[in-house]
Coordinates of C-alpha atoms in Angstrom, one line a residue:
M202 CA -10.5 -113.8 -23.9
V203 CA -8.4 -110.6 -24.2
A204 CA -9.4 -107.5 -26.2
E205 CA -8.0 -105.3 -28.4
P206 CA -7.0 -102.1 -27.5
G207 CA -9.4 -99.8 -29.0
G208 CA -12.0 -101.6 -29.4
P209 CA -15.8 -100.5 -29.1
E210 CA -15.6 -102.8 -25.0
D211 CA -12.5 -99.7 -24.5
E212 CA -15.5 -96.8 -25.1
K213 CA -16.5 -95.2 -21.6
P214 CA -19.1 -93.3 -21.3
L215 CA -18.1 -89.0 -20.8
S216 CA -19.4 -87.1 -18.0
D217 CA -21.2 -84.4 -16.8
E218 CA -18.5 -81.8 -17.7
A219 CA -17.8 -83.4 -20.7
H220 CA -20.9 -81.2 -21.9
S221 CA -21.2 -77.8 -23.0
A222 CA -24.4 -76.2 -21.0
F223 CA -25.8 -75.2 -24.6
S224 CA -25.2 -78.5 -25.8
Q225 CA -28.5 -80.4 -27.4
P226 CA -29.1 -83.2 -25.3
V227 CA -29.2 -86.8 -26.2
G228 CA -32.1 -88.5 -28.0
T229 CA -33.3 -84.4 -28.6
E230 CA -34.3 -82.7 -32.2
P231 CA -32.8 -80.2 -32.4
P232 CA -36.1 -77.1 -32.9
A233 CA -36.9 -75.3 -36.0
A234 CA -35.7 -72.4 -37.5
P235 CA -37.0 -68.4 -35.9
P236 CA -39.4 -67.4 -38.4
E237 CA -38.5 -64.4 -41.0
E238 CA -40.4 -61.4 -39.1
D239 CA -38.6 -62.2 -35.8
H240 CA -35.0 -60.9 -37.1
P241 CA -33.7 -57.6 -35.6
T242 CA -33.5 -55.6 -37.9
S243 CA -32.9 -52.4 -39.2
E244 CA -35.2 -49.3 -37.8
F245 CA -34.6 -47.1 -41.3
A246 CA -34.9 -50.4 -43.1
L247 CA -37.3 -49.2 -45.9
P248 CA -41.1 -51.8 -44.5
A249 CA -41.8 -54.7 -47.5
G250 CA -43.3 -53.7 -50.1
V251 CA -42.3 -50.7 -50.6
T252 CA -40.2 -49.6 -53.9
P253 CA -36.8 -47.1 -53.6
E254 CA -37.3 -43.9 -55.6
A255 CA -35.1 -43.5 -58.1
P256 CA -32.2 -40.8 -57.6
A257 CA -33.1 -37.3 -59.8
S258 CA -30.2 -36.0 -62.2
G259 CA -28.0 -34.1 -61.4
S260 CA -28.0 -34.8 -57.3
G261 CA -26.3 -37.3 -56.5
S262 CA -23.2 -35.6 -54.6
G263 CA -22.9 -32.5 -52.0
S264 CA -21.2 -30.9 -56.0
G265 CA -24.7 -31.7 -57.3
T266 CA -23.7 -34.6 -59.9
G267 CA -25.0 -37.6 -60.2
S268 CA -22.8 -40.9 -59.2
A269 CA -23.0 -44.1 -61.6
S270 CA -25.9 -45.4 -62.8
G271 CA -27.1 -47.9 -60.5
S272 CA -26.3 -48.0 -57.4
E273 CA -28.1 -45.5 -54.5
T274 CA -27.1 -42.5 -54.5
T275 CA -26.9 -39.9 -51.3
G276 CA -28.5 -36.5 -51.5
S277 CA -27.1 -32.9 -50.5
A278 CA -28.1 -31.3 -47.7
F279 CA -27.7 -28.4 -49.6
A280 CA -30.0 -29.6 -52.1
T281 CA -34.0 -29.0 -52.7
P282 CA -36.1 -31.8 -51.6
S283 CA -38.5 -32.9 -53.1
T284 CA -41.5 -32.1 -51.3
Y285 CA -40.9 -28.2 -51.7
S286 CA -43.7 -25.4 -53.3
F287 CA -42.0 -22.5 -54.4
R288 CA -45.8 -21.0 -54.7
D289 CA -45.9 -22.9 -50.3
S290 CA -42.9 -21.6 -48.9
P291 CA -42.8 -18.9 -46.0
P292 CA -41.4 -15.5 -47.4
A293 CA -37.4 -15.3 -47.8
F294 CA -35.1 -14.3 -44.5
T295 CA -33.3 -12.5 -46.4
P296 CA -35.1 -9.8 -48.7
A297 CA -34.9 -9.1 -52.5
Y298 CA -33.5 -6.4 -52.1
G299 CA -30.7 -7.5 -49.4
V300 CA -30.4 -6.2 -46.4
P301 CA -29.3 -2.8 -46.1
M302 CA -26.0 -1.7 -44.9
V303 CA -25.1 0.6 -42.4
R304 CA -23.1 2.8 -42.9
L305 CA -21.4 5.0 -40.1
T306 CA -20.5 8.5 -41.6
K307 CA -17.1 9.9 -40.0
E308 CA -18.2 13.4 -40.7
A309 CA -21.2 12.6 -37.6
P310 CA -20.0 12.9 -34.0
W311 CA -19.1 9.8 -32.3
Q312 CA -21.6 9.8 -29.8
D313 CA -24.3 9.8 -33.0
R314 CA -22.1 7.5 -34.6
M315 CA -21.8 4.7 -31.0
R316 CA -25.1 6.3 -29.9
T317 CA -26.8 4.2 -33.1
M318 CA -24.8 1.4 -33.1
L319 CA -25.6 0.9 -29.4
R320 CA -28.9 0.6 -31.0
M321 CA -27.6 -2.3 -33.6
P322 CA -28.6 -5.4 -33.4
V323 CA -25.2 -6.9 -32.6
A324 CA -26.3 -9.5 -35.6
E325 CA -26.4 -6.5 -37.3
R326 CA -23.2 -4.2 -36.1
P327 CA -21.1 -2.8 -39.3
A328 CA -17.3 -5.0 -38.5
T329 CA -14.8 -3.0 -36.3
E330 CA -12.3 -0.4 -38.4
P331 CA -9.0 0.7 -36.1
V332 CA -8.3 3.6 -35.6
Q333 CA -5.4 3.9 -33.6
R334 CA -2.6 0.8 -34.8
H335 CA -1.7 -1.7 -33.3
D336 CA 0.7 -5.7 -33.7
E337 CA -1.6 -6.7 -36.6
E338 CA 0.0 -10.4 -35.5
A339 CA -0.5 -10.2 -31.3
G340 CA -3.1 -8.3 -32.2
P341 CA -4.6 -5.3 -29.2
P342 CA -3.8 -6.0 -25.6
V343 CA -7.6 -6.2 -24.6
P344 CA -6.1 -6.2 -20.9
R345 CA -5.0 -2.8 -21.4
V346 CA -7.7 -1.3 -23.3
L347 CA -11.0 -3.0 -21.0
D348 CA -8.7 -1.1 -18.3
L349 CA -8.4 2.4 -19.9
T350 CA -12.2 2.2 -21.4
L351 CA -13.3 1.8 -18.0
R352 CA -11.2 4.6 -16.1
I353 CA -12.3 6.9 -18.6
G354 CA -15.9 5.8 -17.9
E355 CA -15.8 6.2 -14.5
L356 CA -14.2 9.7 -14.5
L357 CA -17.5 10.2 -16.6
L358 CA -20.2 8.5 -15.0
A359 CA -19.1 10.5 -11.7
G360 CA -19.7 14.0 -12.9
G361 CA -23.5 13.2 -13.6
E362 CA -23.3 11.8 -17.3
G363 CA -25.9 9.9 -18.3
A364 CA -25.6 6.3 -18.6
E365 CA -25.9 5.3 -22.0
D366 CA -23.4 8.7 -23.1
V367 CA -20.9 6.6 -20.6
E368 CA -21.7 3.4 -22.8
A369 CA -21.8 5.1 -26.4
A370 CA -18.0 6.5 -24.7
M371 CA -17.5 2.9 -23.7
F372 CA -18.4 1.1 -26.9
A373 CA -15.5 4.3 -28.7
V374 CA -12.6 3.7 -26.9
M375 CA -12.8 -0.2 -27.6
R376 CA -13.9 -0.6 -31.2
S377 CA -11.4 2.5 -31.9
Y378 CA -8.6 -0.3 -30.4
G379 CA -9.6 -2.4 -32.4
L380 CA -12.1 -4.5 -30.3
D381 CA -14.7 -6.7 -31.8
R382 CA -17.7 -7.9 -30.0
C383 CA -17.9 -6.5 -27.0
E384 CA -21.3 -5.1 -24.4
P385 CA -20.0 -2.3 -22.4
T386 CA -23.1 -1.7 -19.3
V387 CA -23.7 0.9 -16.8
T388 CA -25.0 0.9 -13.2
F389 CA -25.5 3.5 -11.0
T390 CA -21.8 2.5 -9.8
L391 CA -21.3 -0.5 -11.2
L392 CA -19.4 -0.5 -15.0
S393 CA -18.6 -3.3 -16.7
I394 CA -17.6 -4.6 -20.2
S395 CA -17.2 -8.2 -21.8
H396 CA -15.0 -9.2 -24.7
Q397 CA -15.6 -12.3 -26.6
P398 CA -12.6 -12.4 -29.3
S399 CA -13.5 -15.0 -31.7
L400 CA -17.3 -17.2 -31.2
V401 CA -14.9 -20.1 -30.5
D402 CA -12.9 -18.5 -27.1
D403 CA -13.8 -18.0 -23.5
P404 CA -15.0 -14.2 -23.1
V405 CA -13.0 -11.7 -20.9
T406 CA -15.0 -9.3 -18.3
A407 CA -13.7 -6.3 -16.5
S408 CA -14.9 -4.1 -14.2
R409 CA -14.7 -1.2 -12.6
T410 CA -16.9 0.2 -8.7
V411 CA -17.7 4.5 -9.6
R412 CA -17.5 5.5 -5.3
R413 CA -16.4 8.8 -5.6
R414 CA -18.7 11.9 -7.3
G415 CA -17.5 14.4 -8.0
T416 CA -19.7 17.6 -10.1
D417 CA -16.0 18.9 -12.3
Y418 CA -17.1 20.2 -16.0
T419 CA -14.0 21.1 -17.2
R420 CA -12.8 17.5 -16.2
L421 CA -15.9 16.6 -17.9
A422 CA -15.0 18.7 -21.2
A423 CA -11.5 16.6 -20.8
V424 CA -12.1 14.0 -20.7
F425 CA -14.4 14.5 -23.7
R426 CA -11.7 15.7 -26.3
L427 CA -9.4 13.0 -25.6
I428 CA -12.8 10.3 -26.7
D429 CA -12.9 12.1 -29.8
D430 CA -9.2 12.5 -30.1
I431 CA -8.8 9.1 -29.4
T432 CA -11.8 8.4 -32.8
T433 CA -10.5 11.0 -35.4
A434 CA -8.3 8.3 -37.8
D435 CA -5.5 11.6 -38.4
D436 CA -4.6 12.1 -34.6
E437 CA -3.1 9.5 -33.4
V438 CA -3.1 8.4 -29.3
S439 CA -1.7 5.5 -28.0
L440 CA -2.4 3.2 -25.0
E441 CA 1.0 5.0 -23.4
E442 CA -0.5 8.7 -24.5
A443 CA -4.6 7.9 -23.9
Y444 CA -3.1 7.3 -20.6
R445 CA -1.0 9.6 -20.5
R446 CA -3.5 12.3 -21.5
L447 CA -6.2 11.1 -18.3
A448 CA -3.5 10.9 -15.6
E449 CA -3.2 15.2 -16.0
I450 CA -7.1 14.8 -16.6
R451 CA -7.0 13.4 -13.1
R452 CA -4.1 16.0 -11.5
N453 CA -5.8 18.7 -13.3
R454 CA -6.8 21.5 -10.1
H455 CA -10.4 22.8 -9.8
P456 CA -10.3 26.2 -12.1
Y457 CA -12.0 28.8 -10.3
P458 CA -11.0 28.2 -6.2
G459 CA -13.2 27.6 -2.7
W460 CA -14.1 31.6 -2.1
V461 CA -15.3 31.6 -5.7
L462 CA -17.6 29.0 -5.1
T463 CA -18.4 30.2 -2.6
M464 CA -18.8 33.7 -3.4
A465 CA -21.1 31.5 -6.7
A466 CA -23.1 30.8 -4.1
G467 CA -24.0 33.7 -2.6
G468 CA -24.7 35.2 -6.0
L469 CA -26.8 31.9 -6.6
A470 CA -29.2 32.2 -3.8
G471 CA -29.7 36.9 -4.1
A472 CA -30.0 36.0 -7.6
A473 CA -33.1 33.3 -6.7
S474 CA -34.8 35.8 -4.0
V475 CA -34.5 38.4 -6.7
L476 CA -36.1 37.0 -9.3
V477 CA -38.5 35.9 -6.2
G478 CA -39.8 39.5 -5.1
G479 CA -37.1 40.7 -3.6
G480 CA -34.5 43.8 -3.6
P481 CA -31.4 44.6 -3.1
L482 CA -31.5 43.9 1.3
V483 CA -33.3 40.6 0.3
F484 CA -30.2 40.2 -2.3
V485 CA -27.2 40.6 0.1
I486 CA -29.1 38.3 3.5
A487 CA -30.0 35.4 0.7
A488 CA -26.0 36.2 -0.2
L489 CA -25.0 35.9 3.4
G490 CA -27.2 32.9 4.1
A491 CA -26.1 30.7 1.5
M492 CA -22.5 31.3 1.8
L493 CA -22.5 30.7 5.5
G494 CA -24.6 27.1 5.3
D495 CA -21.8 26.3 2.2
R496 CA -19.1 27.1 4.3
L497 CA -21.5 24.7 7.3
A498 CA -20.8 22.2 4.1
W499 CA -17.8 22.1 3.5
L500 CA -17.2 21.3 8.1
C501 CA -19.5 18.7 8.1
A502 CA -17.8 17.1 4.3
G503 CA -14.8 17.4 5.7
R504 CA -15.5 16.2 9.0
G505 CA -16.3 12.7 6.9
L506 CA -20.2 13.3 7.3
P507 CA -22.6 12.2 4.7
E508 CA -24.6 14.4 2.0
F509 CA -26.9 14.1 3.8
Y510 CA -26.4 15.6 6.5
Q511 CA -24.7 18.7 4.6
F512 CA -27.9 19.7 3.4
V513 CA -29.5 19.5 6.5
V514 CA -26.9 21.4 7.6
A515 CA -27.1 24.0 4.6
A516 CA -29.9 24.8 4.3
M517 CA -30.3 26.1 8.2
P518 CA -28.9 29.0 7.9
P519 CA -31.5 30.6 4.8
A520 CA -34.2 29.4 6.7
A521 CA -33.0 30.5 10.0
M522 CA -32.1 34.0 8.7
G523 CA -35.8 34.5 6.8
V524 CA -37.5 33.9 10.3
A525 CA -34.7 36.6 11.7
L526 CA -36.0 39.0 9.7
T527 CA -40.3 38.1 10.7
L528 CA -39.0 38.0 14.0
T529 CA -37.6 41.5 13.8
H530 CA -41.1 42.7 12.1
W531 CA -39.1 45.0 8.9
S532 CA -41.7 46.0 6.6
D533 CA -39.9 46.0 3.5
V534 CA -37.8 42.4 3.9
R535 CA -39.6 39.1 2.9
P536 CA -39.0 36.6 4.3
S537 CA -40.2 33.9 1.9
A538 CA -37.9 35.8 -0.2
V539 CA -35.0 35.5 1.8
I540 CA -35.9 30.8 1.6
T541 CA -37.0 30.9 -1.2
G542 CA -33.6 31.9 -2.3
G543 CA -31.5 29.8 -0.7
L544 CA -33.5 26.2 -1.6
F545 CA -32.3 27.7 -5.2
A546 CA -29.0 27.2 -4.1
L547 CA -29.6 23.3 -3.4
L548 CA -31.8 22.1 -4.9
P549 CA -30.9 19.0 -6.8
G550 CA -31.2 19.9 -10.3
R551 CA -28.7 17.9 -12.0
A552 CA -29.7 14.9 -10.2
L553 CA -33.2 15.0 -11.1
V554 CA -32.7 15.3 -14.8
A555 CA -30.0 13.1 -15.1
G556 CA -32.4 10.6 -13.3
V557 CA -35.4 10.9 -15.6
Q558 CA -33.3 11.0 -18.6
D559 CA -31.5 7.9 -17.7
G560 CA -35.7 6.7 -17.2
L561 CA -37.0 7.5 -20.7
T562 CA -33.7 6.0 -22.6
G563 CA -34.5 2.4 -20.5
Y564 CA -32.0 2.6 -18.0
Y565 CA -34.2 1.4 -15.1
I566 CA -32.0 0.4 -12.4
T567 CA -29.7 3.3 -13.0
A568 CA -32.5 5.8 -13.1
S569 CA -33.9 4.5 -10.2
A570 CA -30.9 5.0 -8.0
R571 CA -30.8 8.7 -9.3
L572 CA -33.9 9.0 -8.2
L573 CA -33.5 7.9 -5.2
E574 CA -30.7 9.9 -4.0
V575 CA -32.4 13.0 -5.3
M576 CA -35.5 12.0 -3.0
Y577 CA -32.7 12.0 -0.3
F578 CA -31.2 14.4 -1.1
F579 CA -34.7 16.2 -1.3
I580 CA -35.8 14.9 2.5
A581 CA -32.9 16.5 4.1
I582 CA -33.4 19.5 2.6
V583 CA -36.9 19.1 3.8
T584 CA -35.6 19.1 7.5
G585 CA -33.3 21.6 7.3
V586 CA -35.7 24.4 6.7
L587 CA -38.7 22.0 8.9
L588 CA -35.7 22.5 12.3
A589 CA -35.6 25.9 10.9
L590 CA -39.0 26.5 10.4
Y591 CA -40.6 25.3 13.4
G592 CA -38.0 27.0 15.4
G593 CA -39.2 30.4 14.5
L594 CA -42.8 29.5 15.1
Q595 CA -42.1 28.3 18.5
L596 CA -40.5 31.9 19.2
G597 CA -43.1 33.4 17.7
A598 CA -42.7 34.5 13.8
K599 CA -45.7 34.7 11.5
L600 CA -44.6 33.6 8.6
D601 CA -47.5 34.5 5.6
P602 CA -48.4 31.5 3.3
D603 CA -50.0 33.6 1.2
A604 CA -47.2 35.1 -0.6
R605 CA -46.5 33.5 -3.1
L606 CA -50.2 34.6 -4.7
I607 CA -48.3 38.1 -4.9
T608 CA -47.1 38.6 -8.6
H609 CA -43.6 40.7 -9.7
D610 CA -43.8 42.1 -13.2
R611 CA -40.1 43.3 -13.5
P612 CA -38.9 41.6 -16.8
V613 CA -35.7 43.1 -16.7
I614 CA -34.8 43.0 -13.4
Q615 CA -35.7 39.5 -13.2
I616 CA -34.2 38.7 -16.9
L617 CA -30.9 40.1 -15.4
A618 CA -31.8 38.3 -12.4
S619 CA -32.5 35.0 -13.9
M620 CA -28.6 35.3 -16.1
V621 CA -26.9 35.9 -12.4
L622 CA -28.2 33.4 -11.5
T623 CA -27.3 30.7 -14.4
L624 CA -23.1 32.5 -14.3
S625 CA -23.5 31.4 -10.4
F626 CA -24.8 28.0 -11.1
A627 CA -21.8 28.0 -14.1
I628 CA -19.3 28.1 -11.9
L629 CA -20.6 25.6 -8.9
L630 CA -20.4 23.3 -11.8
Q631 CA -16.0 24.2 -12.6
Q632 CA -16.9 24.5 -16.0
E633 CA -15.0 26.2 -18.0
R634 CA -14.1 29.8 -19.3
A635 CA -14.7 29.0 -22.6
T636 CA -18.5 28.0 -22.1
V637 CA -20.4 29.9 -19.3
L638 CA -21.5 33.1 -21.7
A639 CA -23.3 30.4 -23.5
V640 CA -24.6 29.1 -21.4
T641 CA -25.2 32.1 -19.5
L642 CA -27.6 33.4 -22.6
N643 CA -29.4 29.6 -22.8
G644 CA -29.8 30.9 -18.7
G645 CA -31.6 34.7 -20.0
V646 CA -34.3 33.2 -23.1
A647 CA -35.1 30.0 -20.4
W648 CA -36.7 32.8 -18.8
I649 CA -38.0 34.9 -21.1
V650 CA -40.0 31.8 -22.8
F651 CA -41.2 31.5 -19.5
G652 CA -42.2 34.6 -18.2
A653 CA -44.3 35.2 -21.9
M654 CA -45.9 32.0 -21.2
A655 CA -46.2 31.9 -17.9
R656 CA -46.8 35.7 -17.1
T657 CA -48.4 37.9 -20.4
G658 CA -49.7 34.0 -21.8
H659 CA -51.0 34.1 -17.9
L660 CA -50.8 29.9 -18.7
S661 CA -50.6 26.6 -16.2
A662 CA -46.5 27.1 -14.8
V663 CA -45.9 24.0 -15.3
A664 CA -46.5 23.8 -19.1
A665 CA -44.4 26.6 -18.9
T666 CA -42.1 25.1 -17.4
A667 CA -41.3 22.1 -19.7
A668 CA -41.5 24.7 -22.9
A669 CA -38.5 26.8 -21.1
A670 CA -36.9 23.8 -20.8
G671 CA -37.1 21.4 -23.8
L672 CA -36.1 24.8 -25.7
V673 CA -32.5 24.6 -22.7
G674 CA -31.6 21.0 -24.1
L675 CA -32.4 21.8 -27.5
F676 CA -29.9 24.3 -27.6
G677 CA -27.7 22.6 -25.3
Q678 CA -27.5 20.1 -27.9
L679 CA -27.0 22.5 -30.7
F680 CA -23.3 24.1 -28.5
S681 CA -22.6 20.6 -27.6
R682 CA -22.1 20.0 -31.5
Y683 CA -20.7 22.9 -32.2
R684 CA -18.3 21.7 -30.0
Y685 CA -18.7 18.7 -30.1
T686 CA -18.7 18.2 -26.3
S687 CA -20.8 17.3 -23.2
S688 CA -24.3 18.6 -23.7
L689 CA -24.5 19.2 -19.9
P690 CA -22.2 22.3 -19.0
Y691 CA -25.0 23.8 -21.4
I692 CA -27.8 22.7 -19.9
T693 CA -27.5 21.6 -16.5
A694 CA -26.8 25.9 -15.2
A695 CA -30.2 27.0 -17.8
I696 CA -32.5 25.1 -15.6
G697 CA -31.7 26.9 -12.1
P698 CA -34.6 29.3 -12.3
L699 CA -36.8 27.6 -13.0
L700 CA -36.3 25.3 -10.4
P701 CA -39.4 24.9 -8.4
G702 CA -37.7 26.7 -4.8
S703 CA -40.9 28.7 -4.7
A704 CA -44.0 26.0 -4.1
T705 CA -41.2 23.6 -2.4
Y706 CA -41.1 26.7 0.9
F707 CA -44.4 26.9 0.4
G708 CA -45.3 23.6 0.7
L709 CA -42.3 23.3 3.4
L710 CA -44.2 26.5 5.5
G711 CA -47.7 25.1 5.2
V712 CA -46.9 20.8 6.9
A713 CA -45.3 23.5 9.2
Q714 CA -48.2 25.1 10.3
N715 CA -50.3 21.8 10.8
E716 CA -52.0 23.3 7.6
L717 CA -51.1 19.0 5.7
A718 CA -54.0 20.2 2.5
R719 CA -51.7 23.5 1.3
G720 CA -49.0 21.8 2.5
L721 CA -49.3 19.2 0.6
A722 CA -50.8 20.7 -2.4
S723 CA -47.6 22.6 -2.8
L724 CA -44.5 20.6 -2.6
S725 CA -46.9 18.6 -5.4
T726 CA -46.7 21.4 -7.8
A727 CA -42.4 21.7 -7.5
V728 CA -42.9 18.0 -8.2
A729 CA -44.6 18.3 -10.8
T730 CA -42.0 21.4 -11.9
A731 CA -39.4 19.4 -11.3
L732 CA -40.3 16.4 -13.3
A733 CA -41.1 19.2 -16.2
I734 CA -38.0 20.2 -16.4
A735 CA -36.2 17.3 -16.3
I736 CA -38.3 15.5 -19.2
G737 CA -38.2 19.0 -21.2
V738 CA -35.0 18.6 -21.6
N739 CA -34.9 15.0 -22.6
L740 CA -37.7 16.1 -25.2
G741 CA -35.3 19.1 -26.4
S742 CA -32.1 17.0 -26.9
E743 CA -34.9 14.4 -29.0
I744 CA -35.9 16.9 -31.2
S745 CA -32.5 18.7 -31.6
R746 CA -31.9 15.2 -32.9
L747 CA -34.3 14.9 -35.6
F748 CA -33.4 17.5 -37.4
M749 CA -29.4 16.9 -37.4
R750 CA -28.5 14.0 -39.9
V751 CA -28.0 10.2 -37.9
P752 CA -26.0 8.2 -38.6
G753 CA -27.8 4.6 -40.2
A754 CA -28.9 2.5 -42.8
V755 CA -28.9 3.9 -46.4
G756 CA -31.8 5.7 -47.2
G757 CA -31.9 8.1 -44.2
A758 CA -33.3 5.6 -41.5
N759 CA -33.5 7.4 -37.6
R760 CA -31.6 5.7 -34.7
R761 CA -33.1 2.3 -34.0
A762 CA -35.3 2.5 -29.9
A763 CA -37.5 -0.3 -28.2
K764 CA -40.5 -0.4 -29.3
R765 CA -44.4 0.4 -27.3
T766 CA -44.5 -2.6 -25.5
R767 CA -48.6 -2.1 -25.9
G768 CA -50.0 -1.8 -22.4
F769 CA -48.0 -6.1 -21.5

């Protein structure tokens, strides 16, 4: 019997390759359904048994309107939470009466306005009000403004200006040309600016290194006049005009020739010798020694020797002349007055005041560098004087260390000598002729105060020096506000009569004669006097600001300063 095609006899068993690897084998029962709790659920799903709360009316959208009935709505991120309690809430960040508005009066000097802004937190600074014009569409040329600002800051820092005043000047220039969100940074040899155009743009940073320093207060005053014109809305100073004036300031010749500076160094030493009891002959000898030391220092500078060796060479001729007078046994001449006068012309009072001022205003890196520079200069002076004193002692010179106990009551002569000393110091600092008379009077007043307290009142010399230096700082700030310029030309030369030349000499003499206890005691007195001068000048400047209207918040708020750390 032949089977028909397609019948049951034609069916063949399928091979294993025809089955899926996941198919259920033949003859097995399918597994039961998995339990309900094993089903994966969202971690944000509402747990079983919890009834969702009905949305409050009026809080269904960001605009505060409810959604359609019966549908779930999403609350606004700015809506008040349901658990919020007004009584238990913390105090608001913004007070109920609002944040005080900061108003910087344009009548105040730009130094005060910019110093006030620098001490504000960045978030509280008022918006920039450009004083100088620029293209409204393209905005201010950022690279050129930063370069101009760095060049101005370099001249100020190289001229001996304090770090806080340099930052204030740089900040004023940048804001006048329309750059906001700028942060200037000043150290002893480095100037840098960081400018961020907006919160989404990359910041722009520029820096400049100060490699050479020179004392020229005429140039310093010209830079301050340029900054005052830039920050004044009445005067239009374009970037090209600012660059041109800055180039003229750099090419400016010193107001006094070299021979006048040498004569001024001699006059300073001679006047200082009169302050400590010298006569006309001592004046001439001290002046000759100082002028010889000045010329030798100029020769060393021309040969490229560092300033340390220039101070060593400049300190040796006055000390050598004092030793020579001792060997000649002139009874009418005081060798100590000759050596002391020579030291007055070398003591770095300007760098000391600037260093202490930077430390008191919070610029500790710059203050440390300036004080280290002062220490090197002082060591150089000590080295030069000790070399001359050791040589004189080997030759049999008998220097009297008790001469410091002799008092000199010649008030009129000493007042005139202090004014001559201040005048000579002002010429050495290359000050403008218009400021010489004011600083000379300031130096005479300082010596009158010191003499009245130390000689007449029999108070401590250090305390009298601090009081006189404070008066110098006070008057210097008043003079500078009247002339809208830096206070250094009115302060630096006026502290000349207060410098501790006598204590320095007798301290070195004690060391040279192997009387270390007496020598170190005298040197410690010199250091204390120098610090009293620097702190007194800074304190007088700060006191002057207490009586001036400082721009700030409404209500006459004072300028901000760092808070006390409470010892930790």
